Tab-separated table of C-alpha atoms in Angstrom:
chain	number	residue	atom	x	y	z
A	1	MET	CA	69.480	-193.034	159.689
A	2	ALA	CA	71.062	-195.418	162.021
A	3	LEU	CA	72.764	-193.969	165.570
A	4	PHE	CA	74.457	-197.418	166.396
A	5	GLY	CA	76.122	-200.417	164.710
A	6	LYS	CA	78.902	-198.363	163.094
A	7	SER	CA	82.666	-199.621	162.559
A	8	ARG	CA	83.311	-198.224	166.359
A	9	ASP	CA	80.868	-200.223	167.724
A	10	ILE	CA	81.513	-202.914	165.376
A	11	ASN	CA	85.330	-202.937	166.152
A	12	LEU	CA	84.893	-203.125	169.803
A	13	PHE	CA	82.999	-206.144	169.997
A	14	HIS	CA	85.131	-207.888	167.721
A	15	THR	CA	87.897	-207.087	170.171
A	16	ILE	CA	85.848	-208.503	173.278
A	17	ASN	CA	85.016	-211.261	170.976
A	18	SER	CA	88.803	-212.058	170.302
A	19	GLU	CA	90.021	-211.904	173.401
A	20	LEU	CA	87.301	-213.658	175.228
A	21	LEU	CA	87.774	-216.644	172.264
A	22	LYS	CA	91.847	-216.416	172.444
A	23	ASP	CA	92.451	-215.697	175.914
A	24	ILE	CA	90.071	-216.842	178.192
A	25	ILE	CA	88.237	-219.857	176.734
A	26	GLN	CA	91.376	-220.795	174.455
A	27	THR	CA	89.789	-223.993	173.065
A	28	GLU	CA	91.586	-224.586	169.573
A	29	ILE	CA	91.018	-227.300	166.769
A	30	ALA	CA	93.464	-228.258	164.182
A	31	TYR	CA	91.503	-227.204	160.994
A	32	TYR	CA	92.640	-229.385	157.634
A	33	LYS	CA	91.530	-227.710	154.253
A	34	PHE	CA	90.260	-230.054	151.522
A	35	ALA	CA	92.513	-229.639	148.493
A	36	LEU	CA	90.310	-229.946	145.508
A	37	GLU	CA	93.157	-228.939	143.032
A	38	GLN	CA	95.334	-231.799	144.424
A	39	THR	CA	92.397	-234.556	144.588
A	40	THR	CA	91.997	-236.879	141.576
A	41	SER	CA	88.886	-238.045	140.679
A	42	ASN	CA	87.258	-240.785	138.438
A	43	VAL	CA	85.006	-240.142	135.319
A	44	TYR	CA	82.258	-239.486	137.750
A	45	GLY	CA	83.889	-237.153	139.966
A	46	GLU	CA	84.275	-239.699	142.849
A	47	SER	CA	87.781	-239.703	144.347
A	48	MET	CA	89.100	-242.856	146.325
A	49	GLY	CA	91.168	-240.459	148.578
A	50	LYS	CA	90.913	-237.020	149.481
A	51	VAL	CA	93.893	-234.686	149.507
A	52	TYR	CA	94.443	-232.015	152.450
A	53	TYR	CA	96.481	-228.966	153.181
A	54	GLU	CA	98.323	-228.889	156.413
A	55	PRO	CA	96.164	-228.029	159.704
A	56	MET	CA	96.109	-224.660	161.365
A	57	LYS	CA	95.493	-224.135	164.622
A	58	VAL	CA	92.140	-222.086	164.976
A	59	ALA	CA	90.360	-220.873	168.169
A	60	CYS	CA	86.667	-221.783	168.349
A	61	LEU	CA	83.918	-222.606	170.582
A	62	ILE	CA	82.428	-226.256	170.499
A	63	ASP	CA	78.484	-227.490	170.925
A	64	LYS	CA	78.721	-231.514	171.068
A	65	GLN	CA	76.581	-233.830	171.358
A	66	ASN	CA	76.158	-236.979	173.053
A	67	GLN	CA	77.727	-240.025	171.203
A	68	ALA	CA	75.249	-242.704	169.739
A	69	TRP	CA	76.089	-246.111	169.591
A	70	SER	CA	75.178	-248.467	167.060
A	71	SER	CA	75.578	-252.320	166.135
A	72	ASP	CA	74.939	-254.121	163.271
A	73	ASP	CA	76.368	-257.172	161.634
A	74	PHE	CA	79.887	-255.612	161.154
A	75	GLY	CA	80.249	-254.912	164.709
A	76	SER	CA	79.366	-251.759	166.998
A	77	ASP	CA	80.314	-247.987	165.747
A	78	VAL	CA	79.710	-244.962	167.030
A	79	ASN	CA	78.374	-241.596	166.025
A	80	GLN	CA	78.535	-237.809	167.065
A	81	THR	CA	77.888	-234.387	165.714
A	82	ILE	CA	79.379	-231.359	167.145
A	83	GLU	CA	79.095	-227.474	165.693
A	84	PHE	CA	82.573	-225.242	165.503
A	85	ARG	CA	81.719	-222.026	165.974
A	86	PHE	CA	84.278	-219.543	164.490
A	87	LEU	CA	84.656	-215.944	164.419
A	88	LYS	CA	84.086	-214.564	161.017
A	89	ASN	CA	87.286	-212.220	161.067
A	90	GLU	CA	89.669	-214.418	162.606
A	91	LEU	CA	88.866	-217.003	159.972
A	92	LYS	CA	89.434	-213.871	157.112
A	93	ASP	CA	92.373	-213.069	159.334
A	94	ILE	CA	94.549	-216.521	157.961
A	95	ASN	CA	92.537	-216.553	154.774
A	96	LEU	CA	90.391	-219.338	156.098
A	97	VAL	CA	86.924	-220.143	154.104
A	98	PRO	CA	85.210	-223.315	155.738
A	99	GLN	CA	83.574	-225.166	153.321
A	100	VAL	CA	81.744	-228.625	153.137
A	101	GLY	CA	84.585	-231.433	153.323
A	102	ASP	CA	87.077	-230.245	155.256
A	103	LEU	CA	88.197	-231.566	158.459
A	104	LEU	CA	88.797	-230.794	161.826
A	105	LEU	CA	90.714	-232.571	164.393
A	106	PHE	CA	88.997	-232.053	168.248
A	107	LYS	CA	90.369	-234.613	171.013
A	108	ASN	CA	92.076	-237.169	169.066
A	109	ASN	CA	89.252	-237.629	166.341
A	110	PHE	CA	88.352	-236.195	163.133
A	111	TYR	CA	85.293	-234.200	161.999
A	112	GLU	CA	84.030	-233.685	158.230
A	113	ALA	CA	81.885	-230.947	158.199
A	114	ASP	CA	78.482	-231.642	156.627
A	115	SER	CA	77.457	-227.479	156.220
A	116	ARG	CA	78.276	-223.969	156.865
A	117	VAL	CA	76.099	-221.490	158.499
A	118	GLU	CA	76.497	-217.994	158.484
A	119	ASN	CA	73.702	-215.931	160.105
A	120	GLN	CA	74.391	-214.293	163.325
A	121	PHE	CA	74.350	-210.448	162.352
A	122	PHE	CA	75.161	-207.989	164.557
A	123	MET	CA	72.212	-205.068	164.128
A	124	GLY	CA	70.658	-207.795	162.135
A	125	ARG	CA	72.391	-206.521	159.309
A	126	ASP	CA	75.325	-207.355	156.872
A	127	PRO	CA	76.658	-204.542	155.511
A	128	ASP	CA	78.247	-206.988	152.355
A	129	TYR	CA	74.316	-207.200	151.080
A	130	ALA	CA	72.958	-203.705	152.396
A	131	LEU	CA	70.263	-202.252	149.623
A	132	SER	CA	71.155	-198.744	150.466
A	133	GLN	CA	73.699	-196.672	151.120
A	134	GLU	CA	72.776	-195.473	154.453
A	135	THR	CA	73.062	-199.021	155.854
A	136	SER	CA	76.056	-200.328	153.905
A	137	GLU	CA	78.187	-198.733	157.122
A	138	HIS	CA	75.840	-200.264	159.768
A	139	GLY	CA	76.003	-203.847	161.581
A	140	ASP	CA	78.491	-206.960	160.289
A	141	SER	CA	78.514	-210.873	160.217
A	142	PHE	CA	80.366	-212.012	163.151
A	143	SER	CA	80.596	-215.465	163.217
A	144	ILE	CA	80.335	-218.644	160.968
A	145	ILE	CA	79.106	-222.357	162.563
A	146	ILE	CA	80.276	-225.401	160.772
A	147	ASN	CA	77.855	-228.325	161.755
A	148	THR	CA	80.167	-231.859	161.733
A	149	HIS	CA	79.969	-235.403	162.030
A	150	ILE	CA	82.676	-237.641	163.304
A	151	SER	CA	84.701	-239.675	160.445
A	152	ARG	CA	86.441	-243.135	160.609
A	153	VAL	CA	90.536	-242.411	160.579
A	154	GLU	CA	90.868	-245.137	158.160
A	155	LYS	CA	88.698	-243.294	155.637
A	156	LEU	CA	90.417	-239.920	155.695
A	157	ASN	CA	94.123	-242.318	155.290
A	158	LEU	CA	95.381	-239.983	158.033
A	159	ILE	CA	97.243	-240.796	161.155
A	160	PRO	CA	96.249	-238.884	164.553
A	161	LEU	CA	99.185	-238.280	166.903
A	162	ARG	CA	99.029	-239.396	170.309
A	163	GLY	CA	100.447	-236.865	173.155
A	164	GLY	CA	101.385	-234.299	170.245
A	165	LYS	CA	104.512	-237.048	169.272
A	166	TYR	CA	104.677	-238.536	166.003
A	167	PRO	CA	105.719	-242.089	166.232
A	168	THR	CA	109.906	-243.185	165.965
A	169	THR	CA	110.513	-245.023	162.921
A	170	THR	CA	113.074	-247.024	162.135
A	171	GLN	CA	114.504	-247.821	158.783
A	172	VAL	CA	115.686	-251.333	157.222
A	173	VAL	CA	119.138	-250.701	155.373
A	174	GLY	CA	120.781	-254.033	154.481
A	175	GLY	CA	118.389	-255.915	156.437
A	176	LEU	CA	119.529	-253.991	159.601
A	177	ALA	CA	117.383	-251.692	161.626
A	178	VAL	CA	118.917	-248.182	161.730
A	179	ASP	CA	117.233	-245.466	163.263
A	180	ASN	CA	116.510	-242.242	160.730
A	181	PRO	CA	117.698	-238.752	161.805
A	182	ALA	CA	116.092	-237.026	158.709
A	183	ILE	CA	112.430	-238.363	159.945
A	184	ASN	CA	113.295	-238.557	163.724
A	185	PRO	CA	115.249	-235.546	164.776
């Protein structure tokens, strides 16, 4: 029978990690969850435009790779991969299950999720997959890592915000430009 790794030890680590991530590091991203039910597809299962839910602000650690530039007949292009590292409990609290195809907004760039990795276990155990009753109360799964690549804004049909503000809009009424108070409060 294991002596360490029970709920009291696990709660201590969850509390320390949460405080470290939210109060000290304070790196947040906007997470756009892919809405499969609202996305229309053709007979081949392909979709011309994906639909996403409104973004959620989530704290995480970020491991950036250097940008790689390439050139071809169409011009130059930039590629970049980033790992976003989340605390699993924080995602459970907001009912977010990361999946391939979701979007993450960081530094005014959109990153599309390529893969999900969940293999960081406290005490080397995940109680959800315990084979015996003795170990079902020991260990925990702590983090989820999302591997992403930079995605073009034009492909996503989204407009990134500049400086955290929406652009001003003007409504044309009877040939005259009128500020729309419904859009610009």
